[in-house]
mmCIF file of C-alpha atoms in Angstrom:
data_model
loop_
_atom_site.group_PDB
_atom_site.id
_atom_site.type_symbol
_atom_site.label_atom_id
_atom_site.label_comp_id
_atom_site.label_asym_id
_atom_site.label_seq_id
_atom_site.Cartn_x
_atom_site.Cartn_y
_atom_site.Cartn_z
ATOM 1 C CA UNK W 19 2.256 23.001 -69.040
ATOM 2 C CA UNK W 20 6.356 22.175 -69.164
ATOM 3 C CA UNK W 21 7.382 19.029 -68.435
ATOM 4 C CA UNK W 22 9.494 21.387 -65.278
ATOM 5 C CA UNK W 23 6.030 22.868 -64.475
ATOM 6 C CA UNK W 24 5.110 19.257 -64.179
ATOM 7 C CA UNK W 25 7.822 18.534 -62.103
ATOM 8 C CA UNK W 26 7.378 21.416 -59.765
ATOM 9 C CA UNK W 27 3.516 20.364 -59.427
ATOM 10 C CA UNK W 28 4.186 16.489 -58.537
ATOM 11 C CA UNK W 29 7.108 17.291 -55.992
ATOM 12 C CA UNK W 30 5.356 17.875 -53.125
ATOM 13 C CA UNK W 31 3.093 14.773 -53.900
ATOM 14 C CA UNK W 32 6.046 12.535 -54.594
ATOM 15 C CA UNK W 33 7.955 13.450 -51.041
ATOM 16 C CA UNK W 34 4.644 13.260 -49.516
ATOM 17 C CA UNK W 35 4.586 9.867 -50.659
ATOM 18 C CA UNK W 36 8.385 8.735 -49.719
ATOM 19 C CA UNK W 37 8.265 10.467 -45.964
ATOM 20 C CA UNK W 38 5.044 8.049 -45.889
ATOM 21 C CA UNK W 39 6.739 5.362 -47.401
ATOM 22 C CA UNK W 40 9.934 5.633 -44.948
ATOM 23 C CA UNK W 41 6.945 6.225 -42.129
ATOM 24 C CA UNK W 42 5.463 2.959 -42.924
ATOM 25 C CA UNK W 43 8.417 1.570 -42.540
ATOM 26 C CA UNK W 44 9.178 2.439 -39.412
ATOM 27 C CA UNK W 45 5.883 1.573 -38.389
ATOM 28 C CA UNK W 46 5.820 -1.681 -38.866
ATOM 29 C CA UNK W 47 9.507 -2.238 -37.682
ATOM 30 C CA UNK W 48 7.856 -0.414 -34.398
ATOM 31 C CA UNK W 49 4.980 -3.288 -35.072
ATOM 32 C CA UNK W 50 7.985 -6.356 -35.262
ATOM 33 C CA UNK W 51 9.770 -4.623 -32.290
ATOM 34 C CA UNK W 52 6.586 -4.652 -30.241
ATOM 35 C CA UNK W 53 5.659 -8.479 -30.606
ATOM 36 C CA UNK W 54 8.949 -8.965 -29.933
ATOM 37 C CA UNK W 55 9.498 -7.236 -26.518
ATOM 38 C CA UNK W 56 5.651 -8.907 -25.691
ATOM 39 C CA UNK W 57 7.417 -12.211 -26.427
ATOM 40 C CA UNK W 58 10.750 -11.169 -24.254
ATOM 41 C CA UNK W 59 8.681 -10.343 -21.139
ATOM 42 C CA UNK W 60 6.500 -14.112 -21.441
ATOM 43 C CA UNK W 61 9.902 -15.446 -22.074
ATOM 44 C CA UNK W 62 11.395 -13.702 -18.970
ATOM 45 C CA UNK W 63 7.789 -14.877 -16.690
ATOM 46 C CA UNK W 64 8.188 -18.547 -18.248
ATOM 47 C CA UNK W 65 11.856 -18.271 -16.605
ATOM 48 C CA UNK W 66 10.792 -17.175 -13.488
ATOM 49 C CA UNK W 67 8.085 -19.884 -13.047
ATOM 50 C CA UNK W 68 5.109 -17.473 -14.776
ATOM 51 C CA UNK W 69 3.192 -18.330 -17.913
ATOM 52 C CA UNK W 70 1.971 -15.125 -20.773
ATOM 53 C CA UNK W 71 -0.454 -16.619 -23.240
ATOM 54 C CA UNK W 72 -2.151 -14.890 -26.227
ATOM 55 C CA UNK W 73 -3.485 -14.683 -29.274
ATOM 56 C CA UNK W 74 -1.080 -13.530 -32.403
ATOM 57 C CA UNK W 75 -1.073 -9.115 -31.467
ATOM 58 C CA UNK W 76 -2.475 -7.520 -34.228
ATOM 59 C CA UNK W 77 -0.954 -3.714 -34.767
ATOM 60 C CA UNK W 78 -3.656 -0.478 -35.239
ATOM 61 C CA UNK W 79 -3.457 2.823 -35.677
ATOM 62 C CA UNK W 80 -1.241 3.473 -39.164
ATOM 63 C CA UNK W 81 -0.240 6.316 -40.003
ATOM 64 C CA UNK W 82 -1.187 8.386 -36.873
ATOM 65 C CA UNK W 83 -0.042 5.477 -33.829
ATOM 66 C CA UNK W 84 0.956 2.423 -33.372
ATOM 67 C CA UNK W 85 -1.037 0.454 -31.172
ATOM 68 C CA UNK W 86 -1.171 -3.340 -30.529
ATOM 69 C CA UNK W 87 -3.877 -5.839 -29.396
ATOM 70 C CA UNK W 88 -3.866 -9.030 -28.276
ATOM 71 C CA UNK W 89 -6.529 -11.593 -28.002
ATOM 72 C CA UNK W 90 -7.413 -14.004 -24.721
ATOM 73 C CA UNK W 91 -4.385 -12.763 -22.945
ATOM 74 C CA UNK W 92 -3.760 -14.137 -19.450
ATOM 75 C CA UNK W 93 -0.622 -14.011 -16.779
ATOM 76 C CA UNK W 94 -0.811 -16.916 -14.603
ATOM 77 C CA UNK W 95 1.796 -17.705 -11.594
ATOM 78 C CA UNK W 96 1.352 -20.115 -8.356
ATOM 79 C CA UNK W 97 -2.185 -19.675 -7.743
ATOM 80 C CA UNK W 98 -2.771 -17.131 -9.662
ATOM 81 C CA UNK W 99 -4.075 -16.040 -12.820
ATOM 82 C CA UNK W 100 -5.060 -12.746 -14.636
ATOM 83 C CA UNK W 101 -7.251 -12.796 -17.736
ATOM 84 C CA UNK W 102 -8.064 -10.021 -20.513
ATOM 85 C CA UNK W 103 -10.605 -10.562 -23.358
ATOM 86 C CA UNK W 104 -7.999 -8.216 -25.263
ATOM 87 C CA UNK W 105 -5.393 -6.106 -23.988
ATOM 88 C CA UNK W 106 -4.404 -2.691 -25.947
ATOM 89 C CA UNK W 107 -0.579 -2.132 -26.173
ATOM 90 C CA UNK W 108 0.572 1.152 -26.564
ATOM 91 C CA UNK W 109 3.832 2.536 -27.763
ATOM 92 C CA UNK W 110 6.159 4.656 -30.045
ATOM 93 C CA UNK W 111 8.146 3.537 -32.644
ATOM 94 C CA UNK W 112 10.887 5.573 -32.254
ATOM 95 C CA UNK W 113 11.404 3.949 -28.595
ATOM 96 C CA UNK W 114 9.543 0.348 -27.746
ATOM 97 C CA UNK W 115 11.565 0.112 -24.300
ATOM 98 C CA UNK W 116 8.102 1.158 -22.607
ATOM 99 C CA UNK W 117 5.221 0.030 -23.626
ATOM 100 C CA UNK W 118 1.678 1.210 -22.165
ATOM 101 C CA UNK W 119 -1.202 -1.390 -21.918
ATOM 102 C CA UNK W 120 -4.800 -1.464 -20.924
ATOM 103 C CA UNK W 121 -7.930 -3.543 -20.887
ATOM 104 C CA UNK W 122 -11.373 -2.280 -21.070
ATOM 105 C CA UNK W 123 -13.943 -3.096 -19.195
ATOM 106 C CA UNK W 124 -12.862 -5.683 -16.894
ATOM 107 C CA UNK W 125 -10.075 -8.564 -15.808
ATOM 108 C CA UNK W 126 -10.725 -12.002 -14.544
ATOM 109 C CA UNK W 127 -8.401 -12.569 -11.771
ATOM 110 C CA UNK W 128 -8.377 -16.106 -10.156
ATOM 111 C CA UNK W 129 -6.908 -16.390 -6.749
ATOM 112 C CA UNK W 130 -6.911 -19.041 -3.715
ATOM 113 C CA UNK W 131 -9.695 -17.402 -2.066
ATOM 114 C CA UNK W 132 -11.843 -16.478 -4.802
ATOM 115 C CA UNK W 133 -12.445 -15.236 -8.401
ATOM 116 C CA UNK W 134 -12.560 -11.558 -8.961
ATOM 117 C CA UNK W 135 -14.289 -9.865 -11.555
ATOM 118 C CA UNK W 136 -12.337 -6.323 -11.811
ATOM 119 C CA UNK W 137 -13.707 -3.147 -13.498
ATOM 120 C CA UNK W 138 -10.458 -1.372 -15.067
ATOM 121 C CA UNK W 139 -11.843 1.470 -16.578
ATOM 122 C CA UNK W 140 -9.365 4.438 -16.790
ATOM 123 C CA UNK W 141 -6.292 2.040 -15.502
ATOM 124 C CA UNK W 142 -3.305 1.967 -17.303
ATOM 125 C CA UNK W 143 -0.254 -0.133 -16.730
ATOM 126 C CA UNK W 144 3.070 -0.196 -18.238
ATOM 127 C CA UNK W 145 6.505 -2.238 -18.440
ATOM 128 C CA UNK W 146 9.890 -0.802 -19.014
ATOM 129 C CA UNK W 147 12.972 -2.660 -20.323
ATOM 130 C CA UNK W 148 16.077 -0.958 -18.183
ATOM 131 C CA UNK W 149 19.431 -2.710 -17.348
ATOM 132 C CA UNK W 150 18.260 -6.080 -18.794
ATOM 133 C CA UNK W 151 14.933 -6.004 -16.485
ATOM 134 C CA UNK W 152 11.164 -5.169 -16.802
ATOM 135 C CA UNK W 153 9.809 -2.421 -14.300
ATOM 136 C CA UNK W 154 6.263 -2.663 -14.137
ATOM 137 C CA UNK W 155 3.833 0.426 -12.808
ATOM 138 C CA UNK W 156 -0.004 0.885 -13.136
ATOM 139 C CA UNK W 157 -2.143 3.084 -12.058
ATOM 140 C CA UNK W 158 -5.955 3.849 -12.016
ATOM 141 C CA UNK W 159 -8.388 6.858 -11.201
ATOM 142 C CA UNK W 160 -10.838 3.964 -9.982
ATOM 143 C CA UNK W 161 -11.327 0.530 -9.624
ATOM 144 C CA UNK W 162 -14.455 -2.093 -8.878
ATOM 145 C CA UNK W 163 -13.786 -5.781 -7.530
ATOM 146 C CA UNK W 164 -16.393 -8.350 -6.819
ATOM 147 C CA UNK W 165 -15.996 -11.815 -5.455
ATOM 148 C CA UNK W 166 -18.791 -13.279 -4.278
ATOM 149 C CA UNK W 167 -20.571 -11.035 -1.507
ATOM 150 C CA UNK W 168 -16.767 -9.454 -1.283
ATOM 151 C CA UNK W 169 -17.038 -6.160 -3.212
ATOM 152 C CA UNK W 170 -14.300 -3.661 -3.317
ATOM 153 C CA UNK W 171 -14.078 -0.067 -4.624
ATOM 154 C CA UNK W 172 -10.944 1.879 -4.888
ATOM 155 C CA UNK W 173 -10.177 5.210 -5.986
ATOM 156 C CA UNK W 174 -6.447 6.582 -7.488
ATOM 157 C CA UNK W 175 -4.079 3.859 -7.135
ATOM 158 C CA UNK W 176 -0.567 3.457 -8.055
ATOM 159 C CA UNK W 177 2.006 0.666 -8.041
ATOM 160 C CA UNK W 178 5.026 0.338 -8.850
ATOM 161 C CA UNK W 179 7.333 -2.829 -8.883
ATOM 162 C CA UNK W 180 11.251 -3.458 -9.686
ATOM 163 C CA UNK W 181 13.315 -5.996 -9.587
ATOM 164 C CA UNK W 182 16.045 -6.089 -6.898
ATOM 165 C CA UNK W 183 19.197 -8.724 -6.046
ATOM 166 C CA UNK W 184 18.537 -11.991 -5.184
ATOM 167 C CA UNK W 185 15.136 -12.415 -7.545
ATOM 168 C CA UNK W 186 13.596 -10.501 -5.120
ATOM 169 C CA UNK W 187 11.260 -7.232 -6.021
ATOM 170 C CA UNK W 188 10.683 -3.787 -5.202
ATOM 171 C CA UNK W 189 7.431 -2.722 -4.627
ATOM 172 C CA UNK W 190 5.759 0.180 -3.987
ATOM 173 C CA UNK W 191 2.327 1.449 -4.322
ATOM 174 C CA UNK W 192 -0.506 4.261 -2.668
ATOM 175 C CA UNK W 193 -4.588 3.552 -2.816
ATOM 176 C CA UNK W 194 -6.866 5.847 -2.104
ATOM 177 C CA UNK W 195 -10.256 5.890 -1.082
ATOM 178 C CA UNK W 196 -10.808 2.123 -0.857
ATOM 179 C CA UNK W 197 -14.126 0.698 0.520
ATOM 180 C CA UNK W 198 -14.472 -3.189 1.631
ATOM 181 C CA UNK W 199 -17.834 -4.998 2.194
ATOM 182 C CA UNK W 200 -18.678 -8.461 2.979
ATOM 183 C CA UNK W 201 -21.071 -10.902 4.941
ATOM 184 C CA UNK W 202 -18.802 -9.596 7.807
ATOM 185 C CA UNK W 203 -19.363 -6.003 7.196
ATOM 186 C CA UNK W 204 -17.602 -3.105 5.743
ATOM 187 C CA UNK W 205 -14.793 -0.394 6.345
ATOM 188 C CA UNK W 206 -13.333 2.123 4.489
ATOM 189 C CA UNK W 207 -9.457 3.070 4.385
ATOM 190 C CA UNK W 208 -8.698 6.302 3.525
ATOM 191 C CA UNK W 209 -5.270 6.297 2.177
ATOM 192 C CA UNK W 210 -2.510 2.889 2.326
ATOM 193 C CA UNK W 211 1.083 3.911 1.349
ATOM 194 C CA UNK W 212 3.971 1.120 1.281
ATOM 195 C CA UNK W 213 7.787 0.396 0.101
ATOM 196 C CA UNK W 214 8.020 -3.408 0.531
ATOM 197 C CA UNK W 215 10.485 -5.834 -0.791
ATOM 198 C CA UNK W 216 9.485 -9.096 -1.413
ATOM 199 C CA UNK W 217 11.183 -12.715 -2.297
ATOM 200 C CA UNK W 218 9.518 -15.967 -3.114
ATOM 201 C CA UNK W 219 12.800 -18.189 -2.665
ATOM 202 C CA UNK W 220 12.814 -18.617 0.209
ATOM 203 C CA UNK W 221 9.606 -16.272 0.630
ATOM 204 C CA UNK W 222 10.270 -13.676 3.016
ATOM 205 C CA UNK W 223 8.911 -9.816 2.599
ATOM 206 C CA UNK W 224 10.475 -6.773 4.296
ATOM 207 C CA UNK W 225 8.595 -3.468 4.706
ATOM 208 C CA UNK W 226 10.291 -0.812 4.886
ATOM 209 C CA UNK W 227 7.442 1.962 5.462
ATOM 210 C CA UNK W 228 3.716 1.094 5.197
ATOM 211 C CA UNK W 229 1.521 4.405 6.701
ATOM 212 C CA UNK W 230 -1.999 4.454 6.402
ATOM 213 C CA UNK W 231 -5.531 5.866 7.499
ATOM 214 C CA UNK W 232 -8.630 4.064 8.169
ATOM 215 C CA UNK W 233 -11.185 6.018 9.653
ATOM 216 C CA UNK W 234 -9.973 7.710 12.891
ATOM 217 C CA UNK W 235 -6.911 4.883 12.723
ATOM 218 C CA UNK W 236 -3.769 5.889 11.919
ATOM 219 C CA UNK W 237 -1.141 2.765 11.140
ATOM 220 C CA UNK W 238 2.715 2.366 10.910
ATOM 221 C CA UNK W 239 4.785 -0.828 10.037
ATOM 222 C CA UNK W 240 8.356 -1.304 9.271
ATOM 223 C CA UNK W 241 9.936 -4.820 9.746
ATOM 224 C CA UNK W 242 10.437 -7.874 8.027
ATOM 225 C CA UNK W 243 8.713 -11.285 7.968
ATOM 226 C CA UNK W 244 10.033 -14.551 6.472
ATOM 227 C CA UNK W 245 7.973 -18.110 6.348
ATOM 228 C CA UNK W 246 8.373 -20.901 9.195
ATOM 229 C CA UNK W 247 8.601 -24.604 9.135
ATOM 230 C CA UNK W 248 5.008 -24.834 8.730
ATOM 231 C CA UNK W 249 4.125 -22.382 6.136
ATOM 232 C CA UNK W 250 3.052 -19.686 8.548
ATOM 233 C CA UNK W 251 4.844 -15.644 8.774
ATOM 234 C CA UNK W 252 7.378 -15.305 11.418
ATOM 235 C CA UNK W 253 9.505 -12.694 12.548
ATOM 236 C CA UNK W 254 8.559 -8.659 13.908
ATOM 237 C CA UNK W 255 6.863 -5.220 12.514
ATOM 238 C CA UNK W 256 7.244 -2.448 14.791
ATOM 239 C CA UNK W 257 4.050 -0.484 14.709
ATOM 240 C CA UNK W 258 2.468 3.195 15.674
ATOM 241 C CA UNK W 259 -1.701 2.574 15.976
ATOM 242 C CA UNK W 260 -3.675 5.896 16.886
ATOM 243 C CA UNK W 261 -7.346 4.985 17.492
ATOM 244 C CA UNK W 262 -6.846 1.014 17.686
ATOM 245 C CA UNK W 263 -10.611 0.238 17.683
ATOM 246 C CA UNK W 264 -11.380 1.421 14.046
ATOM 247 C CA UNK W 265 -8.290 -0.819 13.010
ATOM 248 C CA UNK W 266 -10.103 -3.757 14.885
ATOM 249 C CA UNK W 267 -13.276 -3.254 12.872
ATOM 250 C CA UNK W 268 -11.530 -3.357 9.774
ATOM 251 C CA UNK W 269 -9.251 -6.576 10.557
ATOM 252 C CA UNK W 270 -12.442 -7.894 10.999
ATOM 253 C CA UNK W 271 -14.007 -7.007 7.788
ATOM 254 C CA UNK W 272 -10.804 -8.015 6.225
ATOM 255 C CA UNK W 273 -11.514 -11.487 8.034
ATOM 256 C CA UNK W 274 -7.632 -11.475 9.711
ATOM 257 C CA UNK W 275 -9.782 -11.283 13.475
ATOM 258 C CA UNK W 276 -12.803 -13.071 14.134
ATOM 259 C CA UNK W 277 -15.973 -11.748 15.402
ATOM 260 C CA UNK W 278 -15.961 -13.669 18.230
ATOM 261 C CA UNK W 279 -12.661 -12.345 19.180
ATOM 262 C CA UNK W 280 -13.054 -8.868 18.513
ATOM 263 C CA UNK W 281 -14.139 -7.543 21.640
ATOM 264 C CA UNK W 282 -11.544 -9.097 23.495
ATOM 265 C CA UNK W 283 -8.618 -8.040 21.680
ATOM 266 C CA UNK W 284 -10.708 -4.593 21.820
ATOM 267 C CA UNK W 285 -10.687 -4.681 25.369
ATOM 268 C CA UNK W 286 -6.940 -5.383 25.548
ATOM 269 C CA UNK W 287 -5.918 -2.987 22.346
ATOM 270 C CA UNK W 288 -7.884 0.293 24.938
ATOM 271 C CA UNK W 289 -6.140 -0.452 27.625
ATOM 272 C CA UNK W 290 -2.728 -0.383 26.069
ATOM 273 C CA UNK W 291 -3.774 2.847 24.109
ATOM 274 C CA UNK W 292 -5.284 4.312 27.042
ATOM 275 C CA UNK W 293 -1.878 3.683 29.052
ATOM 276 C CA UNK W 294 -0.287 5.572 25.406
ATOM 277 C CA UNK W 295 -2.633 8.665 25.611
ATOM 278 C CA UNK W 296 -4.457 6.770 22.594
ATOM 279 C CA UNK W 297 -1.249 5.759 20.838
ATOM 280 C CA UNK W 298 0.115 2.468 20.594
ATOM 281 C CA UNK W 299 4.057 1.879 19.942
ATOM 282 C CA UNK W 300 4.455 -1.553 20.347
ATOM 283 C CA UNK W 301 5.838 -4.748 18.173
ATOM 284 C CA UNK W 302 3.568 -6.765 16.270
ATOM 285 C CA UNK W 303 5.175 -10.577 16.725
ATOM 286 C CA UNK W 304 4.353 -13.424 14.491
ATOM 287 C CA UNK W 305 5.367 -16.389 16.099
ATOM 288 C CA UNK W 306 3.993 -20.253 16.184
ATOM 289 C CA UNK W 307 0.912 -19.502 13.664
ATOM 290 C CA UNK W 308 -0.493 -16.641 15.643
ATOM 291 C CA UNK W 309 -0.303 -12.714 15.781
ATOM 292 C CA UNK W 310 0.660 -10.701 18.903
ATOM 293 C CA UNK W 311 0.059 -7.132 19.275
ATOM 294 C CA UNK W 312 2.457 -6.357 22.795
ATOM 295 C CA UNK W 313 1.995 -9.724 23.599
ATOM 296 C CA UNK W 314 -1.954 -9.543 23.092
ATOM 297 C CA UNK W 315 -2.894 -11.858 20.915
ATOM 298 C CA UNK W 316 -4.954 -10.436 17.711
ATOM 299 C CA UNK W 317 -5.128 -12.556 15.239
ATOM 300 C CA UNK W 318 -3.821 -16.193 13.472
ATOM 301 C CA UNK W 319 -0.549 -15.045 11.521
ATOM 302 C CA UNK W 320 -0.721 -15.326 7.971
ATOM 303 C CA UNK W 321 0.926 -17.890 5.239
ATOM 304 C CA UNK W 322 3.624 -16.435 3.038
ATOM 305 C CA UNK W 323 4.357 -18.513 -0.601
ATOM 306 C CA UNK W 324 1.293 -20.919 -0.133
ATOM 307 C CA UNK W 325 -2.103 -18.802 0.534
#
């Protein structure tokens, strides 16, 4: 064979091997950009009070992806704190300004009232750099929580969460299909839509929609809420109940009304929806630690920044 029939036989081989070559490198400039943005968004939590620990991420997948995993990975803020036996980042090279992670099987999420133990399979969650901020959004086909006796069962959820003036966020999110049981009983909400904003200096939260279904109740809240002198929520939601009672029995699952209360308020909640034709349009105060529903008392209000 001629040293050009040589030539001609080796060509395609030798810009095989330099496309790989330039590949490679933009792999693992993808890689160094990926541990990179992981270290921008702890460095942005560390500066807004939060704490991102891992191992050093390790990067998969040459030639055909680029995928990232880190090690003992937790998010802790307040009270709070998420942990991941490894967490899979996933991303292009050609554009690391999103990056797509998951865990498999389950989280470890530590809260005031408990420790949860969270199946994740199938959820997916993701942060986006855009105008110098993260936007954060996950979403899951199902999820499994246990605390205790608490268990908790959810089917397609999404949130979504951006940042907005002020330090304050933008959050939205839908869950479907969730079921609750405890020592107190169970309940089962069809569908919970919201659009909230919420602020942690001074903590305050304003919701601009929330809509949902749980069983033969149908809810609506708009309003806004902001902490008192003593910790507890203050301030007004207007709300639209149809079919108050179901509500009731899942407040009380939920553990906002007691048991021992429930058939008062009950008694009080019929006759204002009987005077509605079944419907309820009345404000929801929170006032002085407690929760009134037209003036009916229904429940002790909730604590906003310190749970």
């Amino acid at each position: 064979m001629t040293p050009r029939g040589r030539w001609f036989l080796l060509a395609p081989f030798a810009l095989a091997g330099l496309v790989l070559l330039v590949w490679y490198g933009v792999w693992r400039a993808g890689a160094a950009a990926m541990r990179a943005a992981l270290a921008d968004f702890a460095a942005d939590e560390a500066a807004d009070g939060g704490a991102v620990a891992h191992a050093p991420m390790r990067a998969r997948g040459f030639p055909f992806f680029l995928r990232g995993e880190a090690d003992d990975f937790s998010i802790a803020r307040g009270k709070y704190r998420l942990d991941a036996e490894t967490v899979y980042l996933h991303a292009s090279p050609f554009d690391l300004r999103r990056i797509v992670f998951s865990s498999a099987p389950s989280l470890r999420l530590q809260t005031p009232s408990g420790v949860w133990t969270i199946r994740t399979e199938g959820a997916r969650a993701s942060i986006e750099q855009a105008e110098g901020a993260w936007l954060f959004k996950a979403e899951a086909a199902r999820l499994e929580g246990v605390s205790g006796e608490t268990r908790v069962s959810t089917g397609r959820g999404v949130v979504n969460v951006a940042p907005d003036a002020a330090g304050a966020y933008r959050i939205s999110f839908r869950i479907l299909g969730a079921d609750i049981r405890n020592a107190r009983g169970d309940t089962s909400i069809a569908r919970l839509d919201a659009a909230l904003t919420a602020a942690n200096e001074p903590p305050r939260l304003a919701i601009h929609a929330l809509d949902g279904e749980i069983g033969p109740a149908r809810l609506g809240l708009s309003g806004a809420l902001a902490r008192d002198g003593a910790g507890f929520a203050a301030g007004r939601l207007d709300a639209s109940i149809e079919n108050p009672a179901s509500l009731l029995e899942a407040l009380t699952v939920l553990g906002a009304v007691k048991p021992d209360k429930a058939r008062t308020i009950e008694a009080g909640l019929a006759l204002l929806g009987a005077a509605g034709g079944g419907r309820i349009a009345a404000p929801v105060e929170f006032a002085n630690g407690e929760t009134k529903l037209a003036g009916v008392k229904i429940a002790s209000a909730p604590r906003l920044g310190q749970p």
